[in-house]
Coordinates of C-alpha atoms in Angstrom, one line a residue:
X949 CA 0.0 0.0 0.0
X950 CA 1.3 3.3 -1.1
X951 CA 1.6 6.4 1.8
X952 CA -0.9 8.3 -0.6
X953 CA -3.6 5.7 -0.3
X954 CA -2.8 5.2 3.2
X955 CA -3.4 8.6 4.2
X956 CA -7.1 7.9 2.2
X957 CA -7.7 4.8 4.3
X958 CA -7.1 6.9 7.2
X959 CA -10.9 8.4 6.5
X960 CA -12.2 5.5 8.7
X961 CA -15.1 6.4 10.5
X962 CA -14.1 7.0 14.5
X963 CA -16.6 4.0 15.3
X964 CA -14.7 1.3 12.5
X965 CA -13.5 -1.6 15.4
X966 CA -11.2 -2.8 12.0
X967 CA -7.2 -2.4 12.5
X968 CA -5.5 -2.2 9.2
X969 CA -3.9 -5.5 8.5
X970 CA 0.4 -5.0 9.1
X971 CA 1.0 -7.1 5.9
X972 CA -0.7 -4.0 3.8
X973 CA 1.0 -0.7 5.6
X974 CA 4.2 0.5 4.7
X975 CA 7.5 0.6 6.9
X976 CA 6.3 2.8 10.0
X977 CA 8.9 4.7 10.0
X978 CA 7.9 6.0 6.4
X979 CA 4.5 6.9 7.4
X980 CA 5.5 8.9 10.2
X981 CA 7.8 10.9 8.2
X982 CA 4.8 11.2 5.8
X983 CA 2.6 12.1 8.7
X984 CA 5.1 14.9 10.2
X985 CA 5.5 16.6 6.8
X986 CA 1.5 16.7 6.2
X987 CA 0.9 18.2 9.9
X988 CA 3.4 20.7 9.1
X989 CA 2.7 22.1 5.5
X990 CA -1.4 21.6 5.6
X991 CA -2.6 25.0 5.5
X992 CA -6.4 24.5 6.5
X993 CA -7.3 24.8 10.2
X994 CA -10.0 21.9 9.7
X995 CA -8.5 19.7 7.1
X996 CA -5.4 19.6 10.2
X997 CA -7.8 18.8 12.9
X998 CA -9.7 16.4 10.6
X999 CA -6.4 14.7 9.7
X1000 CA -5.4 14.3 13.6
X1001 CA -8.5 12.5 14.6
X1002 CA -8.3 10.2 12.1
X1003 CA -4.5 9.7 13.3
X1004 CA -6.1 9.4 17.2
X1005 CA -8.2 6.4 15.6
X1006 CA -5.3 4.9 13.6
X1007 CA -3.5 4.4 16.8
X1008 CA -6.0 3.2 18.7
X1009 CA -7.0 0.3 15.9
X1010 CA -3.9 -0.1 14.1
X1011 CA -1.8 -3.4 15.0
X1012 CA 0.3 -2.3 17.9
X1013 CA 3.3 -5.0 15.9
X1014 CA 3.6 -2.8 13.2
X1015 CA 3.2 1.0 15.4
X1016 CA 6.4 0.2 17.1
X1017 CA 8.3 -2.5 14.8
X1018 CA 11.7 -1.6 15.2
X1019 CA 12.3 -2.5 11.1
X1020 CA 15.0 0.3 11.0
X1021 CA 16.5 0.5 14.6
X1022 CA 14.8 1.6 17.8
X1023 CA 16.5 5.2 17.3
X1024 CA 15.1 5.8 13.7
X1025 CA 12.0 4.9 15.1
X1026 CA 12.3 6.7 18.4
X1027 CA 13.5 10.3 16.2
X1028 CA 10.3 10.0 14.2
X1029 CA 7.5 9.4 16.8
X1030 CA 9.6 12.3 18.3
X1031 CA 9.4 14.6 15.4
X1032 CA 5.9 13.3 15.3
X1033 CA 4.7 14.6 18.4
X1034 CA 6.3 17.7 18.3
X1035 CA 4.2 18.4 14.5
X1036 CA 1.0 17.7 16.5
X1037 CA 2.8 19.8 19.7
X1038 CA 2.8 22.9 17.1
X1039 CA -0.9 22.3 16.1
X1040 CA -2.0 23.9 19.4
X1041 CA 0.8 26.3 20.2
X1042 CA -0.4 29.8 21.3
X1043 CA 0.1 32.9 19.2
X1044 CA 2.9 35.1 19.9
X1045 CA 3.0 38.8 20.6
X1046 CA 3.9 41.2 18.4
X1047 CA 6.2 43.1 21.0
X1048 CA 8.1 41.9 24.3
X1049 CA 5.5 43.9 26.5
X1050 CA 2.2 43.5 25.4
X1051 CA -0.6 40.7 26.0
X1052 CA -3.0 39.2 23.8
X1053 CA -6.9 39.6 24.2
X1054 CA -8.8 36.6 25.1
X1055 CA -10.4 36.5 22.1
X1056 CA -6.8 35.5 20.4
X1057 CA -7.3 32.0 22.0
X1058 CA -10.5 31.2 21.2
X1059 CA -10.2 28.3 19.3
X1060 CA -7.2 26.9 21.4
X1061 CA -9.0 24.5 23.4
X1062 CA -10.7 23.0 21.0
X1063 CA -7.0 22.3 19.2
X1064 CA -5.7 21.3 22.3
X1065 CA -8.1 18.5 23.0
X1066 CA -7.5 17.1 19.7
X1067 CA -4.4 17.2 20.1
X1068 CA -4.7 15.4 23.7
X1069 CA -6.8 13.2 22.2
X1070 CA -4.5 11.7 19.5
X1071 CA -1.1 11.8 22.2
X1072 CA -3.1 9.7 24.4
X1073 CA -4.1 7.1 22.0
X1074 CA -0.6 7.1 21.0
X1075 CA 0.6 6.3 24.8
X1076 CA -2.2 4.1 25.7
X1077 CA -1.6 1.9 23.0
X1078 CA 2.1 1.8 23.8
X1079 CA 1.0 -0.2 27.3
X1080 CA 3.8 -2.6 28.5
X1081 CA 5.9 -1.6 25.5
X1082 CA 6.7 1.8 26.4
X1083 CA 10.2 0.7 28.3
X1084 CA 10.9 -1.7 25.7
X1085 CA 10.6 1.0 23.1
X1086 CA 12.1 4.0 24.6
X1087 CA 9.3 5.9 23.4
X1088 CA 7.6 7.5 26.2
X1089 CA 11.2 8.8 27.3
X1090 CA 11.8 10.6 24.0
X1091 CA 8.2 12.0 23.4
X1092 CA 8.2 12.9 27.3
X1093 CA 9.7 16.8 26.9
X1094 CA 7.3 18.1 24.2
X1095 CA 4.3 15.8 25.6
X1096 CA 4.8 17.1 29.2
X1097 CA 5.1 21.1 28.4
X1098 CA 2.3 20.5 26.2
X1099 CA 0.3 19.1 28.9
X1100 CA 1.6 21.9 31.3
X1101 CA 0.8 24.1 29.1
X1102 CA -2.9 23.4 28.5
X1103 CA -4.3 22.0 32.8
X1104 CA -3.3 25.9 33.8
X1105 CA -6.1 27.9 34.4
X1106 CA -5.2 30.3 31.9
X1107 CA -7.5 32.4 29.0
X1108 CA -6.2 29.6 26.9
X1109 CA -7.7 26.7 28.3
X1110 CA -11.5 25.7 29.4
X1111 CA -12.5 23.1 31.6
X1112 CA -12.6 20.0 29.0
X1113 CA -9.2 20.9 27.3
X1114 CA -7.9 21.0 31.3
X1115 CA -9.3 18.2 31.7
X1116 CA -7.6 16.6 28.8
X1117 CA -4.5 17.8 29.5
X1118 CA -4.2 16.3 33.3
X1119 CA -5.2 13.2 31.7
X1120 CA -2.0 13.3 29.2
X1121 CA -0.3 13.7 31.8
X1122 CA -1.1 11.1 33.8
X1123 CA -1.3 8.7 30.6
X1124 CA 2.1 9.9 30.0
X1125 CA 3.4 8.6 33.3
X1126 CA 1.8 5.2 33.2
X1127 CA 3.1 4.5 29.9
X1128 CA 7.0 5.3 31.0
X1129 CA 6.4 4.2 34.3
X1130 CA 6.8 7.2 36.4
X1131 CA 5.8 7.2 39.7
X1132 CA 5.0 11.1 39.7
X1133 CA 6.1 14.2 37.7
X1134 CA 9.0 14.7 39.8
X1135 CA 10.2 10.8 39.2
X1136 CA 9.9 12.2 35.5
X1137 CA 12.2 14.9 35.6
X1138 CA 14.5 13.9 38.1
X1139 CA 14.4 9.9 37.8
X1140 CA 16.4 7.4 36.0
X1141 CA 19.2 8.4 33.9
X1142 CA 18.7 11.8 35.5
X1143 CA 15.4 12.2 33.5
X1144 CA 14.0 14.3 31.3
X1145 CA 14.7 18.1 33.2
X1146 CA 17.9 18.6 30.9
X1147 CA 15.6 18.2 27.6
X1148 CA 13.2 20.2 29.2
X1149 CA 14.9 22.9 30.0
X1150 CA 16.8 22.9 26.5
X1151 CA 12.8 23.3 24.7
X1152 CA 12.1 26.2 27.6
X1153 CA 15.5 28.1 27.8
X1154 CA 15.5 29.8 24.6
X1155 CA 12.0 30.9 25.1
X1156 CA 13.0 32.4 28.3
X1157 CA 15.5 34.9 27.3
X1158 CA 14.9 38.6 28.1
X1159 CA 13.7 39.6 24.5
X1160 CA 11.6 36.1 24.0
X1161 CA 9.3 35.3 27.7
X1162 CA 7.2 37.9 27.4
X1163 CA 5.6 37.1 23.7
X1164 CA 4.7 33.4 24.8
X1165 CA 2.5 33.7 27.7
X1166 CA 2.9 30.0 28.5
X1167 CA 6.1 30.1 28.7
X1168 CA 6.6 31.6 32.3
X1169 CA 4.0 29.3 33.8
X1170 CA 5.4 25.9 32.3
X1171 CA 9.1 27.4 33.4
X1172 CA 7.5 27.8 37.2
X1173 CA 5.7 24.2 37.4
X1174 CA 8.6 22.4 36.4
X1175 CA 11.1 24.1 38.5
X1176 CA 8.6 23.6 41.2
X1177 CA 9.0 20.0 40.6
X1178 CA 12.6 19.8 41.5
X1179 CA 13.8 18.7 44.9
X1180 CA 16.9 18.4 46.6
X1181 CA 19.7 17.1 45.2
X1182 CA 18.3 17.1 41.7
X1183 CA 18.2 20.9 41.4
X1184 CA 21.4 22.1 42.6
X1185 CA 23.9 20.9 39.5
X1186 CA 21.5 22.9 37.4
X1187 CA 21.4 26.1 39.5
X1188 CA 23.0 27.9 36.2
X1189 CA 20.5 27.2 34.1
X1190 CA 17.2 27.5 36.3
X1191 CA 18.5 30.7 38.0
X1192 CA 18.5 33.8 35.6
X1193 CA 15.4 33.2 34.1
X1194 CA 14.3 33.3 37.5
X1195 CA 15.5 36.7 38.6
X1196 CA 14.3 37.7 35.1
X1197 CA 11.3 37.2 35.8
X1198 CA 11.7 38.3 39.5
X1199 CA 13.1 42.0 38.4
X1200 CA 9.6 42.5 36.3
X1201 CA 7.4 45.7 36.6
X1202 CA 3.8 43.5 36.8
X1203 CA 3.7 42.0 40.2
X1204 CA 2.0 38.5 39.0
X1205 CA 5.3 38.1 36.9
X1206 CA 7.2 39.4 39.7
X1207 CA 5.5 36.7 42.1
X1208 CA 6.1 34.2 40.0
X1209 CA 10.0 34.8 39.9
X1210 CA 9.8 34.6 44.0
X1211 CA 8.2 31.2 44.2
X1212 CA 11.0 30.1 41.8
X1213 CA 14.0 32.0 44.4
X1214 CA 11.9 30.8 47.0
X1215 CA 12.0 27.1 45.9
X1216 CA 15.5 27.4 44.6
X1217 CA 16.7 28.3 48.1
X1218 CA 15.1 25.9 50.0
X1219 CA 16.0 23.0 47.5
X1220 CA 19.6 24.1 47.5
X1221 CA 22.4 23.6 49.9
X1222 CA 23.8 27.0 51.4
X1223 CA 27.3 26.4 50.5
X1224 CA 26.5 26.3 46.9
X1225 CA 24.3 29.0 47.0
X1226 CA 27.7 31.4 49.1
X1227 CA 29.3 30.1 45.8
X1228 CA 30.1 32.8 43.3
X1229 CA 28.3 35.1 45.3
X1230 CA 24.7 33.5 44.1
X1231 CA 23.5 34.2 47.3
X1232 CA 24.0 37.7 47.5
X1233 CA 22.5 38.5 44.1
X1234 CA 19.4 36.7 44.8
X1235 CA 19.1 39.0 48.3
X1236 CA 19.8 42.2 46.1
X1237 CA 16.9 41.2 43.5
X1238 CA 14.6 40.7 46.6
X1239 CA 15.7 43.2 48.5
X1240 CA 14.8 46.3 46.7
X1241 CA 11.2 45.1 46.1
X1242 CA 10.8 46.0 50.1
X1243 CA 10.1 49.5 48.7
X1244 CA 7.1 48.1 46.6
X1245 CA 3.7 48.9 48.0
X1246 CA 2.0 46.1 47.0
X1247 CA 0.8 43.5 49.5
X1248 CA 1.3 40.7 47.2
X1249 CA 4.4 41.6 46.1
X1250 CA 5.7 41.9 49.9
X1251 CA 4.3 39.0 51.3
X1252 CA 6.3 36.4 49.9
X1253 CA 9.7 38.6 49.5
X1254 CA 9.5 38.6 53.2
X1255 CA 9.5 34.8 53.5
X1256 CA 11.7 34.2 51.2
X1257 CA 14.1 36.3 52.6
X1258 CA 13.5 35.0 56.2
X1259 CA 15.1 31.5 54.5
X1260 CA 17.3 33.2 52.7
X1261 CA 18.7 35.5 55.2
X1262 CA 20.1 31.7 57.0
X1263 CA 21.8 31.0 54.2
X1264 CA 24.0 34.5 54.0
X1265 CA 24.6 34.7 58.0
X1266 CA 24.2 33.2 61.1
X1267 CA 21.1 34.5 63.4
X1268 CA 21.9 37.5 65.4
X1269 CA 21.0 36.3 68.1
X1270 CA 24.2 33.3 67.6
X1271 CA 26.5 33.9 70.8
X1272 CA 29.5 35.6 69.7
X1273 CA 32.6 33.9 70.7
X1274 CA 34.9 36.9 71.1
X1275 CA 34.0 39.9 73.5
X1276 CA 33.8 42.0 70.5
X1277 CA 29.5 43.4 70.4
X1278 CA 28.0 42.3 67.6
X1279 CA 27.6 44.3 64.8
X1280 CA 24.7 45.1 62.6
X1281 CA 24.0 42.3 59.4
X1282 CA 21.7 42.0 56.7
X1283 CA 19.0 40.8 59.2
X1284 CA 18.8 44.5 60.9
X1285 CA 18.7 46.2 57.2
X1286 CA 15.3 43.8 56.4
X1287 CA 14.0 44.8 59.4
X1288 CA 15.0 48.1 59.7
X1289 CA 13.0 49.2 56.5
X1290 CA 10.4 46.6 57.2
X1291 CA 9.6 48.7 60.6
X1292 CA 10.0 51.8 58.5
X1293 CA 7.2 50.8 56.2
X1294 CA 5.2 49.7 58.9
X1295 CA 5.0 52.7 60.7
X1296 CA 3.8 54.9 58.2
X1297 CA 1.8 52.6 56.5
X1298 CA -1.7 53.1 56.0
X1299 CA -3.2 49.9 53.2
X1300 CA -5.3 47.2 55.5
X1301 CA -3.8 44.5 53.2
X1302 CA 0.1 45.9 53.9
X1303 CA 0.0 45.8 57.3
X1304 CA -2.0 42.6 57.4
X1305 CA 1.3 40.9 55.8
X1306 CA 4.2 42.6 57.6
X1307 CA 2.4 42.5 61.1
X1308 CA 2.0 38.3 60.1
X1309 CA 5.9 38.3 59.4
X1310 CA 7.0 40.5 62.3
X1311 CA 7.1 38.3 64.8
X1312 CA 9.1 35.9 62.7
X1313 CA 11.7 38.2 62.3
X1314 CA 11.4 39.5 65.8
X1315 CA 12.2 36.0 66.9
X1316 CA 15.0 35.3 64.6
X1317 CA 16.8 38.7 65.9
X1318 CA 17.0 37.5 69.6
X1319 CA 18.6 40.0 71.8
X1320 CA 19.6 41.7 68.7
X1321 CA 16.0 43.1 69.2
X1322 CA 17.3 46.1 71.3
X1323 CA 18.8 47.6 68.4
X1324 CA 15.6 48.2 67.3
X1325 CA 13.3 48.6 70.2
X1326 CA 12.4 52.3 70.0
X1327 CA 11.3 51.8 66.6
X1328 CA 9.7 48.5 67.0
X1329 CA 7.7 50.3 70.5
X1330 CA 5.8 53.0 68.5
X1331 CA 5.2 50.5 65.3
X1332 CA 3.3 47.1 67.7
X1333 CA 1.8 50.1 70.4
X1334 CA 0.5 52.1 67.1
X1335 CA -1.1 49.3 65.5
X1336 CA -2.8 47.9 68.5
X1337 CA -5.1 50.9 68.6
X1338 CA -6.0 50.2 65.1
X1339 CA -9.3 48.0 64.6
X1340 CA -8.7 45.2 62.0
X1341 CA -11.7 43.8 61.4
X1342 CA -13.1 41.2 61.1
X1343 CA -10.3 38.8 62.2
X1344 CA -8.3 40.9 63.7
X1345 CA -5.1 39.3 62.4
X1346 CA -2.8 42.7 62.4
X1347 CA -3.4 42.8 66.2
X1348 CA -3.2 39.1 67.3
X1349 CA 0.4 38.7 65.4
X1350 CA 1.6 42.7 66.8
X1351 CA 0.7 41.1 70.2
X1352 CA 3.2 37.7 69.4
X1353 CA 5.9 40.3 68.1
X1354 CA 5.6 42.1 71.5
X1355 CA 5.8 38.8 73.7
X1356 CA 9.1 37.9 71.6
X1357 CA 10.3 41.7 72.1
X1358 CA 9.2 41.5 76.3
X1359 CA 11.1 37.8 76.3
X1360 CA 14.3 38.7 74.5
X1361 CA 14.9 41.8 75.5
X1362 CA 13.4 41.5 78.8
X1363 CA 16.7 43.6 80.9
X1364 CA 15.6 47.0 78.6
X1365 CA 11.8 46.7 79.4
X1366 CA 11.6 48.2 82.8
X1367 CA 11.8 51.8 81.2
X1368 CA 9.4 50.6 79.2
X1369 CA 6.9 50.0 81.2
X1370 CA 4.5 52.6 81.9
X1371 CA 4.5 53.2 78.5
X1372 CA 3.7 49.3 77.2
X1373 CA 1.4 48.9 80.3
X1374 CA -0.8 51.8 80.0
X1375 CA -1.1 50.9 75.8
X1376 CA -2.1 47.4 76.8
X1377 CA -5.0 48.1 79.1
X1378 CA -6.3 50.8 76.8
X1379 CA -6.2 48.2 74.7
X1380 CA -8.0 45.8 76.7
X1381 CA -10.9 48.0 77.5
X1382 CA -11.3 48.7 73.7
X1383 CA -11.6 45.3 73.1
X1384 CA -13.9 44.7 76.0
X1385 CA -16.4 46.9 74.8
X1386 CA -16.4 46.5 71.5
X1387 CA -19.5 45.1 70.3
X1388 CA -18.1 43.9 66.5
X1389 CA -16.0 41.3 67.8
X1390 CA -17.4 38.1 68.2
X1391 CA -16.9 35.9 72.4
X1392 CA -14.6 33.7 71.0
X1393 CA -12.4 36.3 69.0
X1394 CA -12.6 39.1 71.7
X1395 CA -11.1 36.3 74.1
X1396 CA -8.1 35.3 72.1
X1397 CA -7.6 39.1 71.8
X1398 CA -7.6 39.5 75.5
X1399 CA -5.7 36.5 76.6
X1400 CA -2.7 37.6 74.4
X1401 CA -2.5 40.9 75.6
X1402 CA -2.7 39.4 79.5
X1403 CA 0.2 37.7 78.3
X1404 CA 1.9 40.5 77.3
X1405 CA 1.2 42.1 80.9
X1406 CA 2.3 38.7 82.8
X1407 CA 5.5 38.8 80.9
X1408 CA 5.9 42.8 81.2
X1409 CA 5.3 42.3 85.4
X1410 CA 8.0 39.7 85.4
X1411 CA 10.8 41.6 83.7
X1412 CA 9.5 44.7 86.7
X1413 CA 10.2 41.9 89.2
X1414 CA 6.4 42.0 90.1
X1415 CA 6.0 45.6 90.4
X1416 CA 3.2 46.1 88.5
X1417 CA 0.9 44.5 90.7
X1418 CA 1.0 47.1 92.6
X1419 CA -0.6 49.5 89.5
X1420 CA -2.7 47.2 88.6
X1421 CA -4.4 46.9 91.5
X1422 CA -5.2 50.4 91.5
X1423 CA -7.6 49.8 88.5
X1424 CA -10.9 50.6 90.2
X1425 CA -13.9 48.1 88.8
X1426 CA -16.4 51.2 88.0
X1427 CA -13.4 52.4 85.2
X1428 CA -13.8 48.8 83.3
X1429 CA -15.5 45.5 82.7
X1430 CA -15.4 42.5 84.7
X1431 CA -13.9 41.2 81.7
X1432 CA -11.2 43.0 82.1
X1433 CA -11.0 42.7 85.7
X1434 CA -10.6 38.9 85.3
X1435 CA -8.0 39.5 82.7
X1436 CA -5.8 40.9 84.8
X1437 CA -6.8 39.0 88.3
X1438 CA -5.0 36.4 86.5
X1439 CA -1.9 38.8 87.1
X1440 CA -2.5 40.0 90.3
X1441 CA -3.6 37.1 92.0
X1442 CA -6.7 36.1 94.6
X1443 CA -7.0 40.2 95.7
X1444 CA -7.8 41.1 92.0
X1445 CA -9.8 37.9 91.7
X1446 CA -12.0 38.3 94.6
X1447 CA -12.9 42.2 93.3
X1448 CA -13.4 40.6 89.9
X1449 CA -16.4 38.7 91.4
X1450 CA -17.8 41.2 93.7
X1451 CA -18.4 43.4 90.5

């Protein structure tokens, strides 16, 4: 049978059960090279389409003896179901921007999914069919780049996609990995033979220069998932190659770009050891492209800078609070320069979602600075008293985590609190009463709100060697609630508590 008539027998109806005999069909290598040059050079949208689902139904009823007969070698026959997929790849490949800056309306990928699950529909077939045979072959680990960032490409939730080409895509996927025997995604990339990440990677790199990411929208979330993938050890000999586009996408203007270079930093440091990172200064250039985002005002931006730089941080110094050896004092790191501006912001800060995020991170760093805290006390006093007369409803998270920074503060720096008390103490029952009588807050919220600022008292009482019982017991019952009262019985002891239950 010639290629030309083969190509008309492939106008089977979807529902024919009859494979086409082996003894008929030319060499399969020949067809596929056939096959590839059609995909490539047919200029009608629907005669394309047409031609792939009849190719979807060729390798679901062809004889599987002839779809993978090694006639020429395993490698001929490996390059050509290679140069197959990637024709049928290319079917559903988005448009590209004119410019490096722009975007592409919605309506520019209207008739993506529809491509896409055809697409899915005939790679499937292909690996399903495969079955047992795929390790034998070598076929799903050749196919494996193109098939996976196509699939990657097409299950994001993206204008590109709808729910059935999704749908279609996460089952590639997983078809993909059965047919190789891959336990997971990351068993893929990272598994056997060091597995398919370097291939990957060699598809995705030139896409992700400075000139080229931007004109593929795709590209930056295929780039993401896959280094997201890669664990410890696997990630670290290939740290040269994963880490500029990273900061390139890091260092861009629109924050969900900018967001999605941080998860990669974020992942990268956690995933690598910190001596490599201290290598060639890698470290240091990742905290300088995080760093100067701390003078961005937007929350989503900020929030994970600040946690990747509280990992980060470990791996360019030791904690301040680290005993120091010598008698030398310890001098100022990296660690006061984050916080230092981090308090800055705070203070003047006015945005419900900004302060949300740095009062949820300031106790974390407040904690990792130890005793280093008293270099920063005066600033940190007016920024956790300031913001704990400042109603953040309805949760009230700014508050609850301002009160955790000030229990670390009280506990760390417990020797420079005593001329802080008034101050703290007459902030904290102002506090309490507002709380007490605010009728927003619901029992169970106003309770955690009061117990951590009782906390704050007990510990503030301790570092004064009990000399605040004294004031506190001056708090006549008519000036608050019995709330209250109870609140700070549990400081004072059995005289506050008895005058608790008398009022």
């Amino acid at each position: 049978m010639g290629l030309s008539s083969l190509f008309d027998d492939l106008q089977l109806s979807s529902s024919s059960e009859t494979p086409l005999s082996s003894q008929t069909l030319p060499p399969i290598t020949e067809f596929l090279a056939e096959l590839q040059k059609k995909l490539l050079n047919m200029l009608s949208y629907s005669e394309t389409l047409h031609l792939i689902g009849h190719v979807a139904n060729l390798f679901q009823t062809a004889d599987p003896d002839w779809l993978f007969s090694p006639s020429s070698g395993l490698a001929e026959l490996q390059v050509e179901y290679n140069a197959v997929v990637k024709a049928l790849v290319r079917v559903a490949a988005l448009p590209l921007c004119e410019d490096d800056y722009g975007s592409l309306p919605a309506a520019t990928y209207q008739s993506i999914p529809y491509q896409a699950v055809t697409v899915c529909s005939a790679l499937t077939a292909l690996l399903e069919t495969l079955g047992n045979r795929g390790v034998q072959t070598g076929i799903p680990l050749t196919i494996a780049p193109s098939v996976l960032v196509f699939a990657v490409t097409h299950f994001q939730d993206q204008p590109w996609t709808n729910s059935v080409s999704r749908a279609a895509a996460r089952n590639l996927q997983e078809v993909l990995l059965r047919a190789g025997g891959w336990r997971d995604s990351g068993h893929l990339l990272t598994g056997e033979n060091n597995g398919v990440l370097g291939k990957i990677l060699d598809i995705l790199q030139p896409q992700m220069t400075q000139t080229m990411w931007q004109r593929c929208e795709a590209v930056k979330f295929v780039y993401v998932w896959i280094v997201l993938q890669v664990t410890q050890p696997f990630l670290s000999p290939l740290l040269p190659r994963l880490l500029p586009a990273s900061l390139l996408l890091t260092d861009h203007y629109k924050p969900e770009n900018c967001i999605l270079g941080v998860r990669c930093l974020h992942h990268i440091v956690l995933n690598t050891p910190a001596a490599e990172l201290r290598q060639w200064n890698t470290a240091e250039v990742v905290y300088e492209a995080l760093f100067k985002h701390l003078y961005t005002t937007d929350a989503a931006v900020i929030q994970p800078i600040l946690w990747c730089l509280l990992d980060l941080l470990l791996v360019l110094e030791k904690p301040p609070c680290t005993p120091n050896p010598s008698s030398s004092p310890r001098k100022p790191c990296r660690h006061d320069d984050v916080l230092r501006l981090m308090l800055t912001n705070m203070e003047a800060e006015h945005k419900v979602a900004l302060r949300r995020v740095y009062a949820s991170a300031l106790p974390l760093y407040v904690d990792r600075m130890g005793v280093a805290i008293c270099r920063h006390m005066r600033r940190l006093d007016r920024v956790v008293l300031g913001y704990l007369e400042v109603r953040d409803p309805s949760e009230e998270r700014s508050r609850l985590k301002v009160l955790r920074a000030l229990q670390n503060m009280i506990r760390f720096a417990w020797p420079r609190m005593t001329s802080r008390a008034d101050v703290v103490l007459r902030s904290l029952l102002k506090f309490l009463l507002d709380v007490s009588s605010d009728s927003d807050l619901d029992d169970s919220l106003k309770q955690r709100l009061m117990s951590e600022a009782t906390l704050c008292i007990t510990l503030m009482d301790c570092c004064c060697h009990g000399n605040l019982q004294s004031l506190l017991q001056q708090v006549e019952g008519s000036s608050c609630s019995s709330d209250v009262l109870r609140c700070l019985a549990t400081v004072t002891g059995p005289i506050r508590e008895s005058r608790a239950a008398v009022s």
